[in-house]
Short mmCIF file of C-alpha atoms and ligand atoms in Angstrom, two decimals:
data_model
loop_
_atom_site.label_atom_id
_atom_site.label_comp_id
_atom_site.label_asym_id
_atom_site.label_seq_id
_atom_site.Cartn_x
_atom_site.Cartn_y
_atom_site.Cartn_z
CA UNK A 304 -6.90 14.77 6.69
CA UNK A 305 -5.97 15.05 3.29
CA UNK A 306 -3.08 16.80 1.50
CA UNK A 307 -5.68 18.75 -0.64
CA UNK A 308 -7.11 20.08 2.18
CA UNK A 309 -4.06 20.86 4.16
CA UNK A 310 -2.81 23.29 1.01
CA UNK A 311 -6.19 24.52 0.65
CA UNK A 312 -5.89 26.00 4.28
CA UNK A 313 -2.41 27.15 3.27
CA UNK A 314 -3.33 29.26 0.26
CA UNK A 315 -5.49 31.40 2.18
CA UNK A 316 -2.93 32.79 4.18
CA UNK A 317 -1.47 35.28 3.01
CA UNK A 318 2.57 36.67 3.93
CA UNK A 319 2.77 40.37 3.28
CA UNK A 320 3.27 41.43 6.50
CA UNK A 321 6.67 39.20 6.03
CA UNK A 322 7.15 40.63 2.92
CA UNK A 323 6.27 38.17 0.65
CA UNK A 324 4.00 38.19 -2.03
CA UNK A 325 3.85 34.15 -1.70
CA UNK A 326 0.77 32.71 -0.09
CA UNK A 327 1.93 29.91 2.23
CA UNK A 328 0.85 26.97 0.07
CA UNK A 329 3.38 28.60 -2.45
CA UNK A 330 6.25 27.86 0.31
CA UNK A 331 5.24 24.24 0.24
CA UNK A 332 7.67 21.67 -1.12
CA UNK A 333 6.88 18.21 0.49
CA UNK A 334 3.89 17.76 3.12
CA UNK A 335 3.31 14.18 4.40
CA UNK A 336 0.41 13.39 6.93
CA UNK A 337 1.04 10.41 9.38
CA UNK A 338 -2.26 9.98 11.09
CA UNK A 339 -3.06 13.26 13.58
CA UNK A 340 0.74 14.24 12.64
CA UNK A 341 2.02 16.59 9.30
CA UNK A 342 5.22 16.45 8.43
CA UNK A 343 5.95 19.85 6.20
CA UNK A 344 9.32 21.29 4.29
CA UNK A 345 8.92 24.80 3.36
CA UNK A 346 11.28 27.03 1.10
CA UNK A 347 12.55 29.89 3.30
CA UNK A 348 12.63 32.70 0.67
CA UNK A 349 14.34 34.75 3.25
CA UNK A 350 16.71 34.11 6.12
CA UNK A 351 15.24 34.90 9.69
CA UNK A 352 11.69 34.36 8.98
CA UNK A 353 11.99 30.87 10.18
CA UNK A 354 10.47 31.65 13.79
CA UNK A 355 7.63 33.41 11.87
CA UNK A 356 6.50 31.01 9.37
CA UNK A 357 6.45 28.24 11.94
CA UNK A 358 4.14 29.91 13.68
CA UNK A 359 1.86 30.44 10.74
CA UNK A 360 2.03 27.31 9.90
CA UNK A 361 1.03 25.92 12.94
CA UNK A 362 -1.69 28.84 13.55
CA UNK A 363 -3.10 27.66 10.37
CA UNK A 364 -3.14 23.72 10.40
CA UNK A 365 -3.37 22.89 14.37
CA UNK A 366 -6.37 24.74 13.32
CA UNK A 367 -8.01 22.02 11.14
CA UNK A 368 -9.82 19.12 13.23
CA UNK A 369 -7.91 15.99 13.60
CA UNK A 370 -4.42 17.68 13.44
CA UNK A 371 -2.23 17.85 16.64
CA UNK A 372 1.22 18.12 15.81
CA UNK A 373 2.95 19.91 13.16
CA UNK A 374 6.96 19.69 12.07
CA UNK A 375 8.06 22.41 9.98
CA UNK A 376 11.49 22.23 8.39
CA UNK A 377 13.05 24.74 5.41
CA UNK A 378 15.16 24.31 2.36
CA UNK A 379 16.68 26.98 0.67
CA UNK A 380 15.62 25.94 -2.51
CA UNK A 381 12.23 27.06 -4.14
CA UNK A 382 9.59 24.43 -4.80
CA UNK A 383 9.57 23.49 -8.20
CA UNK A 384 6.91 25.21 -10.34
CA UNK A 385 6.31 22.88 -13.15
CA UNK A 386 2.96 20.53 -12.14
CA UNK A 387 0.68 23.31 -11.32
CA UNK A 388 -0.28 26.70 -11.81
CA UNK A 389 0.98 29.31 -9.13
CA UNK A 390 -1.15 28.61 -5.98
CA UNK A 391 -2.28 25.30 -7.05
CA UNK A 392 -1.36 22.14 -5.22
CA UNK A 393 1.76 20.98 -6.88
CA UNK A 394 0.35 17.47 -6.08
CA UNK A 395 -2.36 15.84 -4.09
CA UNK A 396 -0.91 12.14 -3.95
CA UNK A 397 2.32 11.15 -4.31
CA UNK A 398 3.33 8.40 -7.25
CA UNK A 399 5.82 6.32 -5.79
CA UNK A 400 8.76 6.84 -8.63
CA UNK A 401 9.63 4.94 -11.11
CA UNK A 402 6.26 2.30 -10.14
CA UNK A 403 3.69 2.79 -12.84
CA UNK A 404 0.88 1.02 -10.85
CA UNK A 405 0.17 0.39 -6.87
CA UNK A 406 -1.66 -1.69 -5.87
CA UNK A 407 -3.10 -2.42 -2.06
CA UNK A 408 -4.16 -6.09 -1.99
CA UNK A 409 -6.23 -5.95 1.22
CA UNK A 410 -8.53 -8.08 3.18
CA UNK A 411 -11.67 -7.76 6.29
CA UNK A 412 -9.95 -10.28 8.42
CA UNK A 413 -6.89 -11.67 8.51
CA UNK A 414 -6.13 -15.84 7.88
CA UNK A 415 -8.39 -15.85 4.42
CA UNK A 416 -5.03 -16.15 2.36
CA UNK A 417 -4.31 -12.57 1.45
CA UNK A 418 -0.16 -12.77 1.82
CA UNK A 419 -1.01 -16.00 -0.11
CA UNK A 420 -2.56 -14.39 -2.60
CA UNK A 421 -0.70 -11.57 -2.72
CA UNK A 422 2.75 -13.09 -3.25
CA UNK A 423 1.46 -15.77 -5.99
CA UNK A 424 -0.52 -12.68 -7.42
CA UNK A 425 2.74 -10.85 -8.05
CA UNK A 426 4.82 -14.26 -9.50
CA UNK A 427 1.89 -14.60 -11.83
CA UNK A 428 2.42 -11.22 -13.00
CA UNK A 429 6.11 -11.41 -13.24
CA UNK A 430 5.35 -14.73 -15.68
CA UNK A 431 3.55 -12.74 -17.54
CA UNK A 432 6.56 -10.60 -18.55
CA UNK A 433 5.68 -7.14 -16.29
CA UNK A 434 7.90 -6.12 -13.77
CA UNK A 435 7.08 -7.06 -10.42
CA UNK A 436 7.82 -5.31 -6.76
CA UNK A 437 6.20 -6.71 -3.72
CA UNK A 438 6.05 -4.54 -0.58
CA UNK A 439 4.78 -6.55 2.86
CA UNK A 440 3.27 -3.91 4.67
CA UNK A 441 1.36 -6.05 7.01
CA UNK A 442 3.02 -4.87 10.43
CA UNK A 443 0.96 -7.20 12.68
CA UNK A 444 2.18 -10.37 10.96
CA UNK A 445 4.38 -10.07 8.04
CA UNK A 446 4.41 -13.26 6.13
CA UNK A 447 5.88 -12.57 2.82
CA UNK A 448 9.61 -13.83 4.08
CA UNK A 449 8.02 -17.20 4.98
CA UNK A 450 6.05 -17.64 1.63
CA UNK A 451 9.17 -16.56 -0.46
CA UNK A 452 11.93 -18.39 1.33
CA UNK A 453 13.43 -15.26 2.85
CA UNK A 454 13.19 -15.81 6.41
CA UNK A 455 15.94 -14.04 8.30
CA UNK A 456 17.36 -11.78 5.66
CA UNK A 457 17.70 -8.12 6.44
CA UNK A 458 17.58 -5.13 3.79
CA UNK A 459 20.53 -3.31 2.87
CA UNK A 460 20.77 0.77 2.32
CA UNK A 461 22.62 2.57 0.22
CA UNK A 462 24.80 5.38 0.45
CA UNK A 463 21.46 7.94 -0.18
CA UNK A 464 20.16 5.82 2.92
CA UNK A 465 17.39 3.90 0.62
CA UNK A 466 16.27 0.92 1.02
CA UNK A 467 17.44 -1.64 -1.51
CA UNK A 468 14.97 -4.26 -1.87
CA UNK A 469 16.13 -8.12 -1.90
CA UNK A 470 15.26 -10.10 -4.98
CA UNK A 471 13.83 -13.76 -5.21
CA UNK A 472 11.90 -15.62 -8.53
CA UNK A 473 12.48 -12.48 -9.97
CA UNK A 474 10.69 -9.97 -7.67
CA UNK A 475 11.90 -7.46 -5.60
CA UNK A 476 10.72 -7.90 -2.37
CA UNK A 477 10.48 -5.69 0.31
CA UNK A 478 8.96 -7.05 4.44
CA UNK A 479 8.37 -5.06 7.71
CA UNK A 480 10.03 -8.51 8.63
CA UNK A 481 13.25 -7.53 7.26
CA UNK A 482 13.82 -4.81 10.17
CA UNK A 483 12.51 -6.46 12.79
CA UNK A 484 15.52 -7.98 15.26
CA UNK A 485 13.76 -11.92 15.04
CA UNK A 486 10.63 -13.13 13.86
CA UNK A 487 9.09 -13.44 17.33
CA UNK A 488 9.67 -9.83 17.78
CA UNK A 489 5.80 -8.80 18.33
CA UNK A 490 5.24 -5.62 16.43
CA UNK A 491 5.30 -3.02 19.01
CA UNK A 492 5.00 -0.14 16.83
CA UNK A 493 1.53 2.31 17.16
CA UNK A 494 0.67 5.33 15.15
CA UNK A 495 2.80 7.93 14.14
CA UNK A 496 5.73 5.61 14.49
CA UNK A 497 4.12 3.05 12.13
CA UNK A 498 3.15 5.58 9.50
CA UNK A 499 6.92 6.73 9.12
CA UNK A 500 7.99 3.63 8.25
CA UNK A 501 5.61 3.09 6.00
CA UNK A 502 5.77 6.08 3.70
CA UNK A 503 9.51 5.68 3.88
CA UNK A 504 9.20 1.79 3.06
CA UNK A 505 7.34 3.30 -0.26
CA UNK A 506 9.05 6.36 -0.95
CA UNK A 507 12.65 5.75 0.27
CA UNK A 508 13.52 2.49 -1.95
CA UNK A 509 15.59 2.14 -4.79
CA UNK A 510 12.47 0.13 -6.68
CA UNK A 511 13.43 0.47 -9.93
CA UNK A 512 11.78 1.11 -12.67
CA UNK A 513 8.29 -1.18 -11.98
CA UNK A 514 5.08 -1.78 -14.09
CA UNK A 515 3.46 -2.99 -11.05
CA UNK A 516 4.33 -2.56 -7.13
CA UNK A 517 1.61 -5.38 -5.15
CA UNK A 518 1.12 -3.98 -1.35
CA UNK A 519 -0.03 -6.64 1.24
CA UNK A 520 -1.88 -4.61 3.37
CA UNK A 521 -2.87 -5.53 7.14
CA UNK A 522 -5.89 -7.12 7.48
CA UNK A 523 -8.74 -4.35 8.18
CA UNK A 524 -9.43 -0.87 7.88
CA UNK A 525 -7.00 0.97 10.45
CA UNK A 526 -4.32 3.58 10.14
CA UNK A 527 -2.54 1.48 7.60
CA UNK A 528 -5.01 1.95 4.75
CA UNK A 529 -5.63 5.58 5.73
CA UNK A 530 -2.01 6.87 5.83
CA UNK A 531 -1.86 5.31 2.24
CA UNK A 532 -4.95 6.84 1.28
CA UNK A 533 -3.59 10.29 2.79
CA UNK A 534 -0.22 9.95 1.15
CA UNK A 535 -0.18 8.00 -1.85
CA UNK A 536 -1.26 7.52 -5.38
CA UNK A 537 -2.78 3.80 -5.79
CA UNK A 538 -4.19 2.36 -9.02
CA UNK A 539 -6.77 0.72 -6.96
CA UNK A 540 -6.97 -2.01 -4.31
CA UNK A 541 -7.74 -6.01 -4.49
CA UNK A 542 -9.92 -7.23 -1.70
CA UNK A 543 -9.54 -11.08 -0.80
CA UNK A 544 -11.98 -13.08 1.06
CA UNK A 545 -13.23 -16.80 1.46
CA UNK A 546 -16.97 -17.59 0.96
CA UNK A 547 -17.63 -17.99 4.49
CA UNK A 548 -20.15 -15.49 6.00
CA UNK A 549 -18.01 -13.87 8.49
CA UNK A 550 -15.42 -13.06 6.47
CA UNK A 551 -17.62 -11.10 3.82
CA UNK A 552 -19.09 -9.44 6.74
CA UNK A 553 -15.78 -7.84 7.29
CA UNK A 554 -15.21 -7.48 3.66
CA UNK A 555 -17.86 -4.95 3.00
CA UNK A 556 -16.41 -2.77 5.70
CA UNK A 557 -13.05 -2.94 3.85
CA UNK A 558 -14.74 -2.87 0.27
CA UNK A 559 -16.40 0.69 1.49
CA UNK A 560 -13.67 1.42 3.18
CA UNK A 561 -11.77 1.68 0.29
CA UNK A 562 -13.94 3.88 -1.58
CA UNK A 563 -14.67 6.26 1.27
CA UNK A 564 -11.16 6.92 0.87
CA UNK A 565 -11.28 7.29 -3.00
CA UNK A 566 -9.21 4.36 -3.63
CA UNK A 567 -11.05 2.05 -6.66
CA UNK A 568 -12.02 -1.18 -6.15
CA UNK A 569 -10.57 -3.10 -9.17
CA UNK A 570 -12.23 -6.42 -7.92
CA UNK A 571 -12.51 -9.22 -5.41
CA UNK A 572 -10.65 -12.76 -4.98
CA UNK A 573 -12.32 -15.43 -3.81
CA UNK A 574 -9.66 -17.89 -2.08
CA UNK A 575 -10.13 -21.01 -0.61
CA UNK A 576 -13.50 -21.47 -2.51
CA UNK A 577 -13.54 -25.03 -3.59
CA UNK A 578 -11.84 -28.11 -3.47
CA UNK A 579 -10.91 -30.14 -6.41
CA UNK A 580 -11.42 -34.18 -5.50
CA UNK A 581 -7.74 -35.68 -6.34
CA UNK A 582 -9.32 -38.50 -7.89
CA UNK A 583 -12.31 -37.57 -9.77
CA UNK A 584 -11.38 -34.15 -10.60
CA UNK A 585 -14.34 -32.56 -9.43
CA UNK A 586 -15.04 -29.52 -7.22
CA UNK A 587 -16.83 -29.34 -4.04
CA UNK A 588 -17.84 -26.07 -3.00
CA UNK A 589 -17.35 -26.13 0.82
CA UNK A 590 -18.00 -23.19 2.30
CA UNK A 591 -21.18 -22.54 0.06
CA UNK A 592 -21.00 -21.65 -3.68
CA UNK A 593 -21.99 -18.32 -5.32
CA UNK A 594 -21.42 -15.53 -2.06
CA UNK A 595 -18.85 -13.84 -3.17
CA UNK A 596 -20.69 -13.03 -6.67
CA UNK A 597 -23.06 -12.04 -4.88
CA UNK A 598 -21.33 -9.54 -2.92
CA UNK A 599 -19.57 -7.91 -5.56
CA UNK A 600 -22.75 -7.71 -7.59
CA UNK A 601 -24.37 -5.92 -4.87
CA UNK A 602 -20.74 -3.61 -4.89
CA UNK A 603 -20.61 -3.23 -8.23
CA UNK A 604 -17.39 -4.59 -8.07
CA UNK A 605 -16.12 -7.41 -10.17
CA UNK A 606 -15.01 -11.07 -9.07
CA UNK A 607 -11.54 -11.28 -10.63
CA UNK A 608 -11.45 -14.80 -9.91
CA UNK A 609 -11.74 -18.10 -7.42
CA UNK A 610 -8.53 -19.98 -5.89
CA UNK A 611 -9.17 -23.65 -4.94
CA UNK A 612 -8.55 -24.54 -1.04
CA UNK A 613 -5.20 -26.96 -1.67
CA UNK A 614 -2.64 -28.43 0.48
CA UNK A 615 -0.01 -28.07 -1.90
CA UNK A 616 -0.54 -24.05 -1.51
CA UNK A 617 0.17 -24.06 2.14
CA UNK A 618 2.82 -26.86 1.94
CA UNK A 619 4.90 -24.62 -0.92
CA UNK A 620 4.33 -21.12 0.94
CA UNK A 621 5.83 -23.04 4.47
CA UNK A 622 8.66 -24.61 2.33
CA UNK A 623 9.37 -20.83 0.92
CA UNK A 624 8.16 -22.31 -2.89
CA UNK A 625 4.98 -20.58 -3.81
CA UNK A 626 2.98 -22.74 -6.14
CA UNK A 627 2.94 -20.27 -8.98
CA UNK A 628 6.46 -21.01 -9.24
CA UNK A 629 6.66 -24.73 -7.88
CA UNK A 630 4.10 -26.06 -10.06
CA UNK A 631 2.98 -23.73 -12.68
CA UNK A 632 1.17 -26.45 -13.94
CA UNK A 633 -1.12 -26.92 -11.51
CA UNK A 634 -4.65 -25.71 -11.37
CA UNK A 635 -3.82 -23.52 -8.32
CA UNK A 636 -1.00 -21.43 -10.70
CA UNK A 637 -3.54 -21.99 -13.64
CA UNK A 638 -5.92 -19.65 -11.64
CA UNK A 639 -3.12 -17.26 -10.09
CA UNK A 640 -2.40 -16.55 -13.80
CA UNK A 641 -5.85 -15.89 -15.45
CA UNK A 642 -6.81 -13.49 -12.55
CA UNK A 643 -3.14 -11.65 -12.89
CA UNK A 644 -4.61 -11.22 -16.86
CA UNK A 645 -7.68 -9.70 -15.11
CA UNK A 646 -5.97 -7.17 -13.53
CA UNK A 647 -3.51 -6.58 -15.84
CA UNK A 648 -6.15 -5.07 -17.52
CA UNK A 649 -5.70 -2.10 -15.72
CA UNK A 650 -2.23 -1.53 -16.31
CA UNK A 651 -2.80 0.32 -20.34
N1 ADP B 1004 -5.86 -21.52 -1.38
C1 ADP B 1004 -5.32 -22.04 -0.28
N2 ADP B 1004 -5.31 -23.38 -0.07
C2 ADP B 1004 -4.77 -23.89 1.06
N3 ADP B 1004 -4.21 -23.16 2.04
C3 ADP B 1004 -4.20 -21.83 1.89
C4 ADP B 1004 -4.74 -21.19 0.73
N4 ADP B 1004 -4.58 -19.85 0.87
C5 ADP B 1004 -3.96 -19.66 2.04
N5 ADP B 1004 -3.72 -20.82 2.67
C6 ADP B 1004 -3.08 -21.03 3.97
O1 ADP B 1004 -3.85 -20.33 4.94
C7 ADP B 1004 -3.03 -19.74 5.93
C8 ADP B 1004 -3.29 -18.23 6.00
O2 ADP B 1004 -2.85 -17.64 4.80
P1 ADP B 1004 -2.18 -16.18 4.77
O3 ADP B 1004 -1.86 -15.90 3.35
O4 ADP B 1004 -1.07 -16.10 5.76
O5 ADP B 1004 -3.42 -15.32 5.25
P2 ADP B 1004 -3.51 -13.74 5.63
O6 ADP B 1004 -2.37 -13.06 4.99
O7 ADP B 1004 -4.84 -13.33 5.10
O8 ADP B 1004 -3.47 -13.70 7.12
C9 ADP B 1004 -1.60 -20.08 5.54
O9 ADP B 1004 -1.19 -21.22 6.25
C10 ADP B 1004 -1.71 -20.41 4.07
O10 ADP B 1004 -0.70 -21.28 3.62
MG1 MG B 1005 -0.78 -12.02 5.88
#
């Protein structure tokens, strides 16, 4: 269910018989959806019409297919009128402020390097001189503290109650790991539960002012992707795969996905798609050479570039030193930072 919709049902009813000349969408000044669940705050023009406007509310949106709870809570203030004409949406998707550009990095399976990708994605783009955020959103296995060297720390809040983000090789970094009591905590959290604490670990954080915000997304197209879709405005998404058959199997589910959702493709990484012989120098294309330009040929998509398989990249991301930053030298950084100059091209 999107927001759009949701208002669109909303406009149509109109309040006279409470003596208002607002339509309900006019009331409207937040609305999250968290999977089957809406979240709304409504300006209460008038004291004692909370009992009634509830029950429009819900009249109205337990209505639309796919909704089965609805929260309604009131401010006294009015919603603010700037954004949009009278009876117009006053948004669809929310930005995340102060972040100029979101992006999901997300993957069909989970293992093909997409945390590894993700975090030496946003230290390439940090070199580069933007300013970097990196939220681990992956709930089922949040990796990001590992590959950055902050196993065990915990976030802080402030006296708003947002999150403050910890900060390492100049990033501000942000894990599901961070709250849970010990790593081997399994991730118990399901549905609505899940999609709270991820719109809050987006919306309630003092980020900063950001040029870029990199989201390692779950492996897979579950609730994950689509409360983000619902909720938030994303430049695009970043799809990561190996060459291997399987994986690009799942990768077109998560490539169309994406789009079914109306969140742009801005390309396709290819990791783990060669190895470079220490000795000679040369490449051997192990799992088959040429698949993944293939695929994104057949998307329409673009390849924004291939990471070597190396031992150094696994070694560094255990040791909490990804190789971006531990040996920008290398090949492995060399390719990091000509596909963060890829996608850099969308930030003008
Ligand atoms: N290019 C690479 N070369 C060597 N090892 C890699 C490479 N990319 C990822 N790995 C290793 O593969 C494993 C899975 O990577 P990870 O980023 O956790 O995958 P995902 O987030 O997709 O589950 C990790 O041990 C990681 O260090
Ligand atoms: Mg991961």
């Amino acid at each position: 269910m999107a927001v759009k919709e949701i208002m669109d049902a909303l406009r149509d009813e109109k309040l006279e018989d409470l003596g208002l000349k607002e339509n309900l969408a006019q009331l409207v000044k937040d609305v999250k959806v968290i999977g089957k669940e809406i979240d709304l705050l409504l300006y209460l023009p008038k004291a004692g019409l909370e009992d009634a406007l509830r029950e429009r509310v819900r009249r109205v949106l337990l209505g639309l297919s796919d909704i089965e709870r609805v929260n309604v809570s009131f401010s006294g203030s009015p919603p603010p009128r700037s954004q949009a004409p009278v009876g117009q949406p006053a948004f669809a998707k929310r930005p995340v402020p102060g972040v100029k550009h979101l992006i999901a990095i997300g993957s069909g399976k989970g293992g093909v390097g997409k945390s590894t990708v993700a975090a030496n994605l946003a230290l390439a783009l940090s070199r580069l001189g933007y300013r970097v955020g990196l939220l681990d959103a992956d709930v089922y296995g949040p990796s990001i503290p590992t590959i950055l060297g902050l196993k065990g720390e915990r976030v802080l809040v402030n006296e708003q109650n947002r999150l403050l983000p910890l900060e390492k090789f100049g990033l501000k970094v942000l894990s599901i790991g961070f709250m849970l009591p010990s790593e081997d905590t399994p991730v118990i959290w399901r549905g609505p539960m899940l999609m709270k604490a991820l719109t809050q670990f987006l919306f309630d954080v003092e980020w900063g002012e950001l040029d870029v915000l990199l989201l390692d997304l779950p492996p897979g197209t579950g609730d994950v992707q689509l409360t983000l879709a619902q909720n938030v405005e994303l430049t695009g998404a970043v799809v990561v795969t190996t060459p291997q058959d399987v994986a690009l199997a799942d990768v077109r589910k998560a490539t169309t996905m994406f789009r079914e959702v109306q969140i742009p493709v801005l390309g396709v990484i290819e990791n783990m798609a060669y190895f470079v012989c220490p000795d000679s120098g040369e490449r051997y294309y192990i799992f088959g050479r040429g698949k993944t330009a293939e695929f994104a040929s057949a998307y329409g998509i673009r390849v924004l570039g291939s990471i070597p398989i190396d031992p150094e990249v696994s070694e560094r991301s255990d040791r909490g030193e990804p190789v971006v930053v531990g040996n920008p030298e290398s090949e492995t950084a060399k390719a990091f930072l000509s596909i963060a100059r890829l996608l850099a091209q969308n930030f003008s």
